XYZ file of C-alpha atoms in Angstrom:
753
model
C -188.957 49.718 -24.590
C -185.144 49.656 -24.389
C -183.679 49.254 -20.843
C -186.846 48.027 -19.164
C -186.882 44.908 -16.956
C -189.415 42.104 -17.114
C -190.062 41.243 -13.450
C -192.102 38.108 -14.199
C -190.742 35.181 -12.175
C -189.697 32.009 -13.954
C -187.883 28.830 -12.999
C -185.779 26.116 -14.589
C -187.161 22.655 -15.142
C -186.930 20.660 -11.969
C -185.822 23.640 -9.835
C -188.365 24.360 -7.040
C -187.262 27.974 -6.530
C -188.055 30.970 -8.729
C -185.650 32.707 -11.095
C -185.823 36.247 -12.351
C -183.264 38.256 -14.244
C -181.620 39.386 -10.988
C -181.059 37.937 -7.558
C -183.534 40.405 -6.057
C -186.274 39.027 -8.293
C -185.450 35.391 -7.485
C -186.134 32.870 -4.696
C -183.312 30.435 -3.877
C -183.740 26.745 -3.039
C -181.319 24.151 -1.712
C -181.744 20.394 -1.632
C -182.019 19.001 1.874
C -179.065 16.775 2.663
C -179.937 13.345 3.997
C -179.011 13.227 7.659
C -179.236 10.375 10.091
C -181.643 10.711 12.970
C -180.256 12.518 15.997
C -178.692 10.073 18.423
C -178.261 7.310 15.836
C -175.704 4.761 17.008
C -172.380 4.100 15.356
C -172.082 0.514 14.098
C -168.827 -1.457 14.127
C -168.597 -5.006 12.758
C -165.368 -6.843 13.555
C -165.500 -9.789 11.186
C -162.979 -12.580 11.572
C -161.927 -15.061 8.898
C -161.805 -18.828 9.589
C -161.981 -18.305 13.358
C -163.499 -21.277 15.164
C -166.179 -21.254 17.839
C -163.789 -21.645 20.783
C -160.908 -19.333 19.775
C -161.842 -16.247 21.791
C -161.113 -16.291 25.498
C -164.759 -15.675 26.303
C -165.669 -18.697 24.160
C -163.254 -21.065 25.853
C -159.744 -20.481 24.584
C -156.416 -19.922 26.317
C -155.509 -17.150 23.809
C -155.281 -13.685 25.369
C -158.240 -11.705 23.973
C -159.061 -9.279 26.818
C -160.338 -6.481 24.581
C -162.673 -8.704 22.569
C -163.767 -10.349 25.816
C -164.489 -6.879 27.212
C -166.935 -6.216 24.369
C -168.719 -9.424 25.383
C -168.664 -8.332 29.013
C -170.531 -5.169 27.986
C -173.136 -7.186 26.102
C -174.158 -10.610 24.832
C -172.614 -13.828 23.554
C -174.743 -16.094 21.392
C -174.056 -19.807 21.648
C -176.231 -20.746 18.657
C -175.327 -18.316 15.905
C -174.764 -19.846 12.466
C -173.262 -18.807 9.157
C -172.781 -20.011 5.603
C -169.542 -21.965 6.071
C -167.253 -20.270 3.528
C -165.973 -16.716 3.291
C -167.589 -15.168 0.172
C -170.953 -16.719 0.999
C -170.950 -15.556 4.614
C -169.978 -12.020 3.617
C -172.674 -11.920 0.952
C -175.299 -12.921 3.513
C -173.987 -10.459 6.094
C -174.007 -7.549 3.650
C -177.416 -8.230 2.058
C -179.538 -9.927 4.719
C -180.238 -12.671 2.180
C -179.148 -16.269 1.851
C -175.881 -16.574 -0.036
C -177.215 -18.575 -2.984
C -180.088 -16.111 -3.340
C -177.481 -13.404 -4.003
C -175.425 -15.510 -6.444
C -172.688 -16.416 -3.949
C -173.137 -20.079 -3.139
C -169.362 -20.577 -3.254
C -166.245 -18.459 -3.655
C -166.728 -15.250 -5.609
C -163.826 -16.209 -7.913
C -165.940 -19.046 -9.311
C -168.634 -18.605 -11.957
C -169.901 -21.954 -13.272
C -172.796 -20.367 -15.133
C -175.675 -20.969 -12.692
C -177.716 -18.246 -10.911
C -176.807 -19.229 -7.361
C -173.088 -19.108 -8.143
C -172.424 -16.173 -10.491
C -170.203 -14.647 -7.789
C -171.209 -10.965 -7.879
C -173.871 -9.587 -5.547
C -176.864 -8.687 -7.760
C -177.443 -4.966 -7.970
C -181.080 -5.322 -6.876
C -179.923 -6.766 -3.541
C -179.341 -3.655 -1.444
C -176.374 -3.899 0.901
C -176.055 -2.849 4.523
C -173.687 0.042 3.719
C -176.000 1.191 0.916
C -178.964 1.251 3.286
C -177.058 3.062 6.024
C -175.423 5.521 3.653
C -178.836 6.323 2.193
C -179.988 7.154 5.725
C -177.108 9.562 6.346
C -174.402 7.305 7.756
C -170.741 7.536 6.836
C -169.673 4.110 5.617
C -166.170 2.654 5.872
C -164.910 -0.776 4.799
C -161.452 -2.032 5.720
C -159.670 -5.347 5.122
C -160.951 -8.242 3.004
C -163.746 -7.921 0.419
C -163.975 -11.170 -1.640
C -167.379 -10.413 -3.143
C -166.403 -9.534 -6.729
C -165.496 -11.814 -9.609
C -163.453 -9.104 -11.330
C -160.682 -7.872 -9.065
C -158.603 -6.350 -11.852
C -160.754 -3.587 -13.346
C -162.793 -1.083 -11.256
C -166.470 -1.901 -11.551
C -169.791 -1.538 -9.757
C -169.262 -4.723 -7.727
C -166.305 -3.278 -5.814
C -166.896 -1.911 -2.281
C -167.305 1.721 -3.386
C -169.954 0.557 -5.855
C -171.863 -1.245 -3.100
C -172.218 1.493 -0.515
C -168.826 2.147 1.064
C -167.726 5.769 0.830
C -164.238 4.725 1.843
C -162.531 1.372 1.330
C -159.003 0.259 2.143
C -157.963 -3.350 1.841
C -157.786 -6.161 -0.691
C -160.400 -7.613 -2.993
C -159.559 -11.308 -3.146
C -159.689 -14.206 -0.706
C -156.300 -14.076 0.997
C -152.965 -12.310 0.915
C -149.735 -12.038 2.867
C -149.930 -10.295 6.230
C -146.439 -8.846 5.783
C -146.561 -8.117 2.035
C -150.169 -7.761 0.824
C -150.159 -8.264 -2.918
C -152.659 -5.661 -4.039
C -153.840 -3.095 -1.500
C -156.678 -0.912 -2.726
C -157.723 2.563 -1.592
C -161.207 2.966 -3.000
C -160.759 1.980 -6.672
C -157.018 2.556 -6.941
C -154.109 0.242 -6.244
C -152.093 1.812 -3.430
C -148.805 2.851 -5.089
C -146.172 1.048 -3.049
C -142.924 -0.623 -4.032
C -142.051 -2.026 -0.612
C -143.556 -2.152 2.850
C -141.907 -0.759 5.972
C -139.928 -3.365 7.934
C -142.545 -3.432 10.698
C -145.592 -3.623 8.415
C -148.369 -6.032 9.395
C -151.814 -5.883 7.801
C -153.855 -6.289 11.009
C -152.197 -3.142 12.371
C -152.774 -1.373 9.058
C -156.505 -2.123 9.036
C -156.858 -0.490 12.454
C -154.637 2.469 11.540
C -156.802 3.184 8.507
C -160.053 2.646 10.425
C -159.066 5.187 13.038
C -157.822 7.609 10.365
C -161.071 7.405 8.412
C -163.198 7.958 11.522
C -161.029 10.937 12.522
C -161.565 12.451 9.078
C -165.319 11.910 9.385
C -165.307 13.613 12.759
C -163.258 16.540 11.415
C -165.843 17.176 8.701
C -169.080 15.997 10.321
C -168.842 15.772 14.116
C -172.392 14.451 14.593
C -172.607 12.005 11.678
C -172.880 8.345 12.768
C -170.545 5.915 11.062
C -170.672 2.300 9.979
C -167.258 0.631 10.192
C -166.804 -2.860 8.710
C -163.404 -4.316 9.663
C -163.110 -7.553 7.723
C -159.949 -9.116 9.085
C -157.966 -11.633 7.052
C -156.969 -13.201 10.378
C -157.350 -16.088 11.031
C -157.214 -17.155 7.389
C -153.990 -18.508 5.983
C -151.211 -17.873 5.471
C -150.388 -18.194 9.162
C -148.031 -15.256 9.669
C -147.465 -13.244 12.823
C -145.067 -10.787 14.389
C -142.264 -12.420 16.326
C -143.031 -10.368 19.439
C -146.540 -11.862 19.509
C -145.421 -15.421 18.727
C -142.985 -15.252 21.622
C -145.897 -14.891 24.072
C -147.161 -18.366 23.166
C -143.987 -20.395 23.077
C -144.585 -23.557 25.057
C -148.322 -22.965 25.416
C -149.238 -25.746 22.976
C -146.664 -28.378 23.821
C -149.377 -30.521 25.448
C -150.953 -31.021 22.026
C -154.372 -30.887 20.468
C -155.991 -33.698 22.458
C -155.347 -31.958 25.771
C -156.182 -28.464 24.486
C -159.511 -29.598 23.060
C -160.618 -31.002 26.412
C -159.375 -27.925 28.263
C -161.423 -25.665 26.023
C -164.577 -27.685 26.591
C -163.992 -27.591 30.348
C -163.673 -23.805 30.197
C -166.795 -23.464 28.029
C -168.787 -25.391 30.625
C -167.335 -23.263 33.437
C -168.261 -20.088 31.546
C -171.845 -21.263 31.116
C -171.417 -21.062 27.374
C -172.431 -24.676 26.769
C -174.612 -27.036 28.818
C -172.830 -28.971 31.585
C -173.506 -32.305 29.858
C -171.919 -31.252 26.567
C -169.646 -34.009 25.247
C -166.843 -33.933 22.716
C -167.623 -35.809 19.515
C -165.180 -38.593 18.681
C -161.944 -37.211 17.284
C -161.641 -36.999 13.516
C -160.051 -40.327 12.502
C -157.602 -38.546 10.187
C -156.024 -36.772 13.183
C -153.242 -38.748 14.872
C -153.159 -38.932 18.656
C -150.683 -36.333 19.877
C -148.804 -38.892 21.964
C -148.202 -41.026 18.867
C -146.268 -38.329 17.004
C -142.463 -38.095 16.844
C -140.966 -35.169 18.747
C -139.812 -33.434 15.549
C -143.340 -33.432 14.131
C -144.870 -32.208 17.392
C -142.386 -29.319 17.455
C -143.408 -28.293 13.936
C -147.129 -28.518 14.668
C -146.692 -26.450 17.822
C -145.207 -23.636 15.696
C -148.408 -23.535 13.657
C -150.590 -23.036 16.709
C -148.236 -20.559 18.366
C -148.528 -18.471 15.200
C -152.303 -18.841 15.084
C -152.609 -17.656 18.683
C -150.290 -14.717 17.989
C -152.423 -13.632 15.034
C -155.569 -13.516 17.170
C -153.685 -11.807 19.988
C -152.712 -9.070 17.505
C -156.335 -8.636 16.412
C -157.251 -8.225 20.061
C -154.553 -5.615 20.644
C -155.849 -3.647 17.683
C -159.421 -3.986 18.898
C -158.236 -2.405 22.130
C -156.770 0.518 20.181
C -160.006 1.012 18.260
C -162.223 0.809 21.333
C -159.997 3.268 23.211
C -160.222 5.702 20.322
C -164.019 5.502 20.126
C -164.151 5.934 23.900
C -161.979 9.057 23.590
C -164.628 10.478 21.266
C -167.203 9.953 24.003
C -169.152 7.595 21.729
C -168.465 4.128 23.105
C -171.806 3.654 24.852
C -173.699 4.607 21.698
C -171.729 2.297 19.424
C -173.097 -1.102 18.429
C -170.324 -3.684 18.242
C -170.715 -7.025 16.520
C -167.855 -9.527 16.626
C -168.166 -12.723 14.616
C -166.519 -14.993 12.052
C -167.400 -16.006 8.511
C -167.007 -19.735 9.245
C -165.235 -22.193 11.511
C -161.662 -23.454 11.502
C -160.385 -25.056 8.306
C -159.101 -28.556 7.586
C -157.699 -27.510 4.202
C -154.096 -28.364 5.119
C -154.792 -31.930 6.205
C -153.320 -33.829 9.152
C -149.732 -32.631 8.572
C -150.433 -28.974 7.903
C -148.722 -27.001 5.160
C -145.596 -24.905 4.797
C -146.737 -23.813 1.339
C -150.510 -23.918 1.590
C -150.896 -22.335 -1.843
C -149.855 -25.530 -3.614
C -153.434 -26.745 -3.364
C -154.643 -23.754 -5.407
C -152.345 -24.895 -8.206
C -153.515 -28.538 -8.218
C -150.237 -29.745 -6.724
C -149.739 -32.377 -4.021
C -148.615 -31.246 -0.602
C -144.915 -30.954 0.142
C -143.513 -34.113 1.638
C -143.303 -34.345 5.393
C -139.499 -34.331 5.134
C -139.542 -31.096 3.103
C -141.919 -29.503 5.595
C -139.746 -30.489 8.540
C -136.686 -28.964 6.849
C -138.585 -25.685 6.443
C -140.364 -25.686 9.803
C -138.525 -22.534 10.898
C -140.318 -20.649 8.130
C -143.687 -21.093 9.869
C -145.079 -17.765 11.008
C -142.707 -15.716 8.843
C -143.352 -13.966 5.554
C -141.383 -16.672 3.764
C -144.037 -19.365 4.271
C -147.714 -19.610 3.385
C -148.366 -21.975 6.269
C -151.630 -23.575 7.366
C -152.157 -25.506 10.578
C -152.884 -29.256 10.711
C -156.426 -30.535 11.097
C -155.817 -31.328 14.785
C -155.690 -27.627 15.625
C -158.784 -26.938 13.497
C -160.652 -29.475 15.614
C -159.506 -27.612 18.727
C -160.585 -24.323 17.174
C -164.095 -25.671 16.574
C -164.542 -27.167 20.082
C -166.989 -28.669 20.993
C -168.224 -29.398 17.489
C -167.364 -31.818 14.674
C -166.583 -30.752 11.071
C -164.815 -27.758 9.566
C -165.010 -24.819 7.182
C -166.932 -25.619 3.962
C -168.791 -28.387 5.805
C -172.304 -28.035 7.158
C -171.541 -29.820 10.403
C -171.494 -27.598 13.467
C -167.753 -26.892 13.254
C -168.246 -25.223 9.888
C -171.452 -23.281 10.469
C -171.547 -22.472 14.240
C -169.233 -19.637 15.264
C -168.899 -16.978 17.923
C -171.159 -13.923 17.853
C -170.863 -11.026 20.289
C -173.255 -8.048 20.345
C -172.796 -4.965 22.510
C -174.640 -1.627 22.722
C -174.386 -0.309 26.285
C -176.914 2.491 25.724
C -179.735 0.190 24.628
C -178.913 -3.459 25.442
C -179.278 -3.757 29.215
C -177.760 -7.199 29.809
C -174.049 -7.506 30.526
C -171.840 -10.566 30.089
C -174.839 -12.758 29.267
C -175.096 -15.852 27.072
C -178.125 -15.919 24.771
C -179.250 -19.406 23.650
C -181.518 -18.094 20.892
C -180.926 -19.321 17.353
C -179.819 -16.549 14.981
C -178.273 -16.652 11.521
C -175.892 -14.369 9.624
C -178.768 -13.118 7.442
C -180.413 -11.692 10.583
C -177.648 -9.148 11.207
C -178.557 -6.637 8.494
C -182.295 -6.359 9.260
C -181.559 -6.239 12.982
C -178.952 -3.484 12.624
C -181.264 -1.440 10.411
C -184.014 -1.814 13.006
C -181.697 -0.771 15.846
C -180.570 2.259 13.851
C -184.130 3.218 12.893
C -183.354 2.842 9.182
C -185.917 1.477 6.733
C -184.914 -1.225 4.303
C -184.383 0.206 0.793
C -187.284 -0.270 -1.578
C -185.191 0.463 -4.655
C -181.643 -0.680 -5.372
C -179.733 0.666 -8.352
C -182.900 1.530 -10.203
C -184.649 -1.797 -9.594
C -187.134 -2.930 -6.930
C -184.964 -4.114 -4.059
C -184.993 -7.797 -3.240
C -186.513 -8.315 0.216
C -184.237 -9.327 3.049
C -184.679 -12.916 4.204
C -183.156 -12.375 7.642
C -185.226 -11.933 10.787
C -185.203 -8.865 13.033
C -183.716 -10.019 16.353
C -184.102 -6.764 18.306
C -186.360 -8.283 20.946
C -183.881 -11.122 21.494
C -181.081 -8.601 22.006
C -182.988 -6.546 24.533
C -184.828 -9.220 26.521
C -183.601 -12.597 27.684
C -187.223 -13.721 27.906
C -187.934 -12.930 24.244
C -189.434 -15.697 22.180
C -187.427 -17.443 19.502
C -187.664 -15.428 16.261
C -186.021 -17.841 13.836
C -186.973 -21.515 13.727
C -185.330 -22.929 10.592
C -182.515 -22.454 8.101
C -180.911 -24.338 5.214
C -177.131 -24.704 4.683
C -175.106 -25.774 1.633
C -171.458 -25.472 0.691
C -169.514 -27.539 -1.833
C -172.444 -30.005 -1.934
C -172.403 -30.436 1.846
C -175.959 -29.845 3.051
C -177.786 -29.125 6.265
C -181.194 -28.152 7.565
C -182.077 -26.828 11.020
C -185.662 -26.795 12.259
C -187.059 -26.371 15.761
C -184.090 -27.870 17.584
C -183.292 -30.579 15.027
C -180.444 -30.495 12.516
C -179.915 -32.814 9.552
C -176.425 -32.871 8.026
C -174.961 -34.439 4.883
C -171.194 -34.147 4.311
C -169.679 -35.174 0.972
C -166.251 -36.233 -0.246
C -164.843 -33.652 -2.661
C -164.322 -35.115 -6.093
C -166.577 -38.119 -5.475
C -170.114 -38.738 -6.631
C -172.705 -36.981 -4.482
C -174.391 -39.207 -1.897
C -177.959 -37.945 -1.473
C -178.759 -40.386 1.314
C -175.935 -40.051 3.864
C -177.775 -37.709 6.220
C -177.249 -37.696 9.974
C -179.760 -36.289 12.448
C -179.066 -34.464 15.715
C -181.209 -32.942 18.455
C -179.937 -29.859 20.236
C -182.004 -30.248 23.374
C -180.056 -33.347 24.375
C -176.937 -32.997 22.243
C -175.517 -29.455 22.079
C -172.362 -30.553 20.244
C -174.211 -32.540 17.561
C -172.184 -35.642 18.372
C -174.953 -38.299 18.347
C -176.685 -39.469 15.162
C -180.404 -40.094 15.716
C -181.346 -40.804 12.097
C -182.117 -44.465 12.776
C -184.400 -43.640 15.729
C -186.300 -40.815 13.999
C -186.506 -41.608 10.262
C -189.691 -39.592 9.786
C -188.112 -36.477 11.317
C -185.101 -36.874 9.053
C -187.356 -37.303 6.021
C -189.180 -34.110 6.984
C -185.951 -32.078 7.245
C -184.564 -33.453 3.987
C -187.778 -32.433 2.218
C -187.537 -28.988 3.816
C -183.986 -28.665 2.550
C -185.022 -29.564 -0.979
C -187.825 -26.995 -0.941
C -185.555 -24.201 0.308
C -182.727 -25.263 -1.985
C -184.905 -24.746 -5.041
C -186.264 -21.472 -3.645
C -182.750 -20.085 -3.041
C -181.052 -21.320 -6.251
C -178.844 -23.859 -4.463
C -179.017 -26.404 -7.277
C -177.099 -27.756 -9.138
C -174.748 -29.219 -6.548
C -171.074 -29.364 -7.551
C -168.467 -31.169 -5.487
C -165.638 -31.173 -7.993
C -162.209 -30.233 -6.688
C -161.220 -26.594 -6.309
C -159.048 -26.501 -9.431
C -161.711 -28.087 -11.637
C -164.309 -25.594 -10.419
C -162.028 -22.636 -11.084
C -161.022 -23.904 -14.522
C -164.618 -23.612 -15.744
C -164.198 -20.135 -17.189
C -167.087 -18.230 -18.812
C -166.546 -18.234 -22.596
C -166.140 -14.474 -22.864
C -163.301 -14.539 -20.300
C -161.283 -17.393 -21.788
C -157.808 -16.359 -22.967
C -156.939 -16.746 -26.646
C -155.342 -20.023 -27.699
C -152.221 -18.133 -28.746
C -151.195 -14.503 -28.977
C -149.055 -11.675 -27.606
C -149.575 -9.165 -24.826
C -147.402 -6.112 -24.221
C -146.704 -4.578 -20.805
C -144.800 -1.505 -19.658
C -142.577 -0.377 -16.816
C -143.890 2.433 -14.629
C -147.427 1.142 -14.048
C -148.611 -0.692 -10.966
C -148.434 -4.486 -10.672
C -150.445 -6.254 -13.381
C -153.210 -8.269 -11.730
C -152.527 -11.999 -11.622
C -155.850 -12.735 -13.307
C -154.555 -10.940 -16.411
C -151.185 -12.685 -16.553
C -151.723 -16.232 -15.289
C -153.963 -17.349 -18.200
C -151.181 -16.314 -20.595
C -148.689 -18.784 -19.063
C -150.791 -21.354 -17.175
C -149.597 -24.891 -18.035
C -148.746 -23.848 -21.582
C -145.804 -22.917 -23.820
C -144.820 -19.255 -23.679
C -141.993 -16.801 -23.893
C -141.509 -13.698 -21.785
C -139.318 -11.152 -23.560
C -137.882 -8.000 -22.019
C -136.541 -5.357 -24.402
C -133.772 -3.372 -22.744
C -130.957 -0.948 -23.410
C -128.283 -2.185 -21.038
C -125.037 -0.677 -19.773
C -122.311 -2.716 -18.115
C -123.045 -1.114 -14.731
C -126.793 -1.729 -14.863
C -128.446 -4.337 -12.696
C -131.765 -5.138 -11.104
C -134.957 -7.065 -11.712
C -136.281 -7.231 -15.263
C -139.570 -8.851 -14.291
C -141.095 -10.674 -11.332
C -144.262 -12.748 -11.346
C -145.751 -14.122 -8.136
C -144.503 -14.154 -4.576
C -142.914 -16.437 -1.969
C -145.519 -19.128 -2.558
C -144.716 -19.465 -6.268
C -143.553 -17.574 -9.327
C -140.372 -16.506 -11.096
C -138.015 -13.567 -11.359
C -135.514 -12.584 -14.075
C -132.759 -10.262 -12.964
C -129.288 -8.938 -13.751
C -126.693 -8.992 -11.008
C -122.979 -8.292 -11.348
C -123.014 -8.626 -15.118
C -124.990 -11.886 -15.319
C -128.564 -12.627 -16.340
C -130.404 -14.954 -13.919
C -133.769 -16.693 -13.783
C -135.072 -17.986 -10.447
C -138.116 -20.251 -10.545
C -140.289 -21.065 -7.540
C -142.634 -23.908 -8.458
C -144.698 -23.548 -5.278
C -141.837 -24.722 -3.108
C -139.917 -26.630 -5.796
C -136.996 -24.300 -6.477
C -134.993 -24.112 -9.737
C -132.697 -21.655 -11.502
C -131.324 -21.256 -14.992
C -127.513 -21.038 -14.954
C -126.499 -17.402 -15.247
C -125.218 -16.075 -18.588
C -123.272 -12.886 -19.335
C -125.590 -9.939 -19.929
C -124.447 -8.075 -23.063
C -124.464 -4.306 -23.274
C -126.566 -2.442 -25.779
C -130.136 -2.947 -26.988
C -131.274 -6.527 -26.669
C -134.321 -8.727 -26.330
C -133.786 -11.175 -23.464
C -136.320 -13.953 -23.062
C -137.400 -16.894 -20.985
C -138.475 -19.583 -23.442
C -140.755 -22.096 -21.687
C -142.115 -25.446 -22.815
C -144.941 -27.212 -20.943
C -144.393 -30.933 -21.362
C -147.527 -32.400 -19.784
C -148.339 -33.748 -16.336
C -147.281 -30.330 -14.976
C -143.652 -30.851 -16.075
C -141.830 -28.041 -17.845
C -138.459 -26.780 -18.961
C -136.971 -23.404 -19.823
C -133.983 -21.662 -21.382
C -132.702 -18.181 -22.129
C -133.067 -16.618 -25.532
C -131.020 -13.608 -26.598
C -132.482 -11.680 -29.531
C -134.514 -14.766 -30.404
C -131.614 -17.201 -30.368
C -130.885 -19.864 -27.710
C -128.431 -18.557 -25.115
C -128.543 -21.463 -22.645
C -129.412 -25.135 -22.515
C -132.871 -26.385 -21.550
C -133.255 -26.809 -17.780
C -136.002 -28.390 -15.686
C -138.525 -25.814 -14.461
C -141.206 -28.027 -12.937
C -144.041 -27.659 -12.134
C -145.698 -25.390 -14.639
C -147.186 -22.313 -13.026
C -150.905 -21.864 -12.586
C -153.007 -19.926 -10.068
C -151.811 -20.086 -6.491
C -149.702 -17.002 -5.897
C -151.266 -13.691 -4.916
C -148.943 -11.153 -6.553
C -149.118 -10.379 -10.260
C -146.505 -9.154 -12.744
C -143.962 -6.431 -11.955
C -141.759 -4.975 -14.699
C -138.365 -3.590 -13.757
C -138.863 -4.281 -10.049
C -140.243 -6.872 -7.609
C -142.796 -4.912 -5.608
C -144.221 -5.809 -2.230
C -144.299 -9.613 -1.950
C -140.929 -11.094 -3.027
C -140.499 -14.127 -5.272
C -136.846 -14.888 -4.423
C -136.478 -14.695 -0.657
C -132.670 -14.630 -0.498
C -132.444 -11.984 -3.236
C -135.066 -9.905 -1.430
C -133.150 -10.144 1.837
C -130.028 -8.896 0.069
C -131.429 -6.400 -2.455
C -134.998 -5.495 -1.471
C -137.247 -4.642 -4.420
C -134.090 -4.287 -6.583
C -135.312 -1.935 -9.356
C -133.553 -2.264 -12.712
C -131.231 0.685 -13.325
C -131.126 0.439 -17.126
C -133.654 1.415 -19.776
C -136.468 -1.116 -19.981
C -138.568 -0.503 -23.072
C -141.341 -3.082 -22.657
C -142.188 -6.699 -21.837
C -144.011 -9.052 -24.203
C -145.649 -12.372 -23.343
C -146.152 -14.671 -26.317
C -148.575 -17.459 -25.398
C -148.311 -20.809 -27.133
C -150.179 -24.085 -26.965
C -151.336 -25.668 -23.740
C -149.664 -28.749 -22.307
C -150.848 -32.157 -23.547
C -152.970 -32.532 -20.383
C -154.829 -29.207 -20.234
C -156.550 -30.062 -16.973
C -153.271 -29.432 -15.180
C -154.298 -31.841 -12.439
C -151.582 -34.008 -10.980
C -152.700 -36.890 -8.796
């Protein structure tokens, strides 16, 4: 009958409520939002990069770290915490609770040699710590360095926001300038920025953004616990620090590395951090005695360490700001703090250190000592990509031998501080228990009352391999939870079991020695300085067999100790650039990622053509590729066209030519001649406009910044031009830029001995 109402209740598929024709005839339903348990603790991880065991004041150093020391004073310091001794691997283990090789990150994420333990991206069925916490109702924030994705150019599921972080601010690759970060990301977008403020420094920025994000969480959800992961790029190179912080340490390192190393051990013993009978291993034979060095060299090396100390001092200042803010919220006592490092101090720069540490990424020999001495004043500034000499790395890793990437104690044993005043009763206590980086995720989930995910991205979640260390945190009398662990990095191997450690360290680029193991016993040799392999051959044989078993189980094999450049040059077939071809780029977009541009010009013939409509009054940068470590910039200034070429510290320029008005195609024509030699000239509308000039070496990977069109954003290529003109945007009409890639140099390996 017309106008009647059917009052029968219905519903829509999957909707638990009932639905009639009107609201009065219907029953509403709302999904229940996932909320964390009442009283759940906040979690803050302060993760350092390349910071050695002894660098914090509370671990033996002379560097002023009162705020980090205060976290230790409110909790625990572990003197036998270990890590995978390289950055991507350590982060992978931290974030998944699994061994690095078992989550495809046996080496740097940038590398993918085609084997399961080294693909470089965290597998989607390995649930991450932020994914687990977010699923339990936590707000999740990541700030600083990521370095767990192979593709840093195109947004994808491996980026932080695809792996559990609601908010991310930082950079995706392994290192960047502290003053001029090459590619800052906010979630999945490049932060639009042409130039940084004069007082910009990334360590300050990470803390500013951390505090901002937590404030925004508190504005919206006052009771929601947060997980904050601050992954500092300090103390990784380049060594750059604010002058006001460097000034605090002038003169502090004049005594040299031999004296400082002994002083740190003495302090460690006084602090009760190491046993009273701990001895220093013999000094690395590649490190010269401080007293044997000329005064000019000592002065340069001191600058490196003054900068290093200033960088850590700045981290500490910012930690103080963060702690004060959390305290102002009234949440300090219910916040779990973990402070640690991804690996120990690095020996990458060798005995003389580096002014341009990025040369090694481009398969180039170090700058000569004379060149370094002439540029010593650049150390610590944004003009240099400096790295300290091995002598300071040995101090950093006191009292242990070996360095980052090595499985000796200096590479794998680092500081670890844990504080939770509400639930961890001990204060300012040293725990001798053995724990590993994989233990952090399961332990934090247990402390927060969060179950490990059973499903990850639609697949059954891989089980965590770490051990829950809650009892160890809460009771000094707790039994040892972990008894053994394998280590491997760059074919260096190690195996710890019940107080014994076997170590095998390889020479990069040489054949792998499977029999050069040493054996050490912690009960009588805390610093692993005495080799007992001859006395206990059966024990060594047992540990080597254990390593082999765990290596197969965790996808460690095949071992690969080729040099860095050879490893990176093994590109998956689907990612290899075409032999020849053209690519077109446009003004007005953000910087083109270096991984897109470098293959188009790397040790090969090419031309870079800029199509412009130019007036006599126009000037500015037509294109810039790279940064202070290496690259090139083409620009118009006062009526002349210029090309400045920075071959990773070898500086060249094409003689300027008059820049004609009107529409023109201006080009750099480049010829790669083999053995990393190259030459270049200007072309105007396809015709030679200058003579060939030496532009050696050919460019390859090594710089952080990519390609800018019509401007030189952020990190400058030409320091003097930057000081005078800043980012110097081109004032004329720039239509497009085209890179035409030609044949590779006669020696396509690009390796120069």
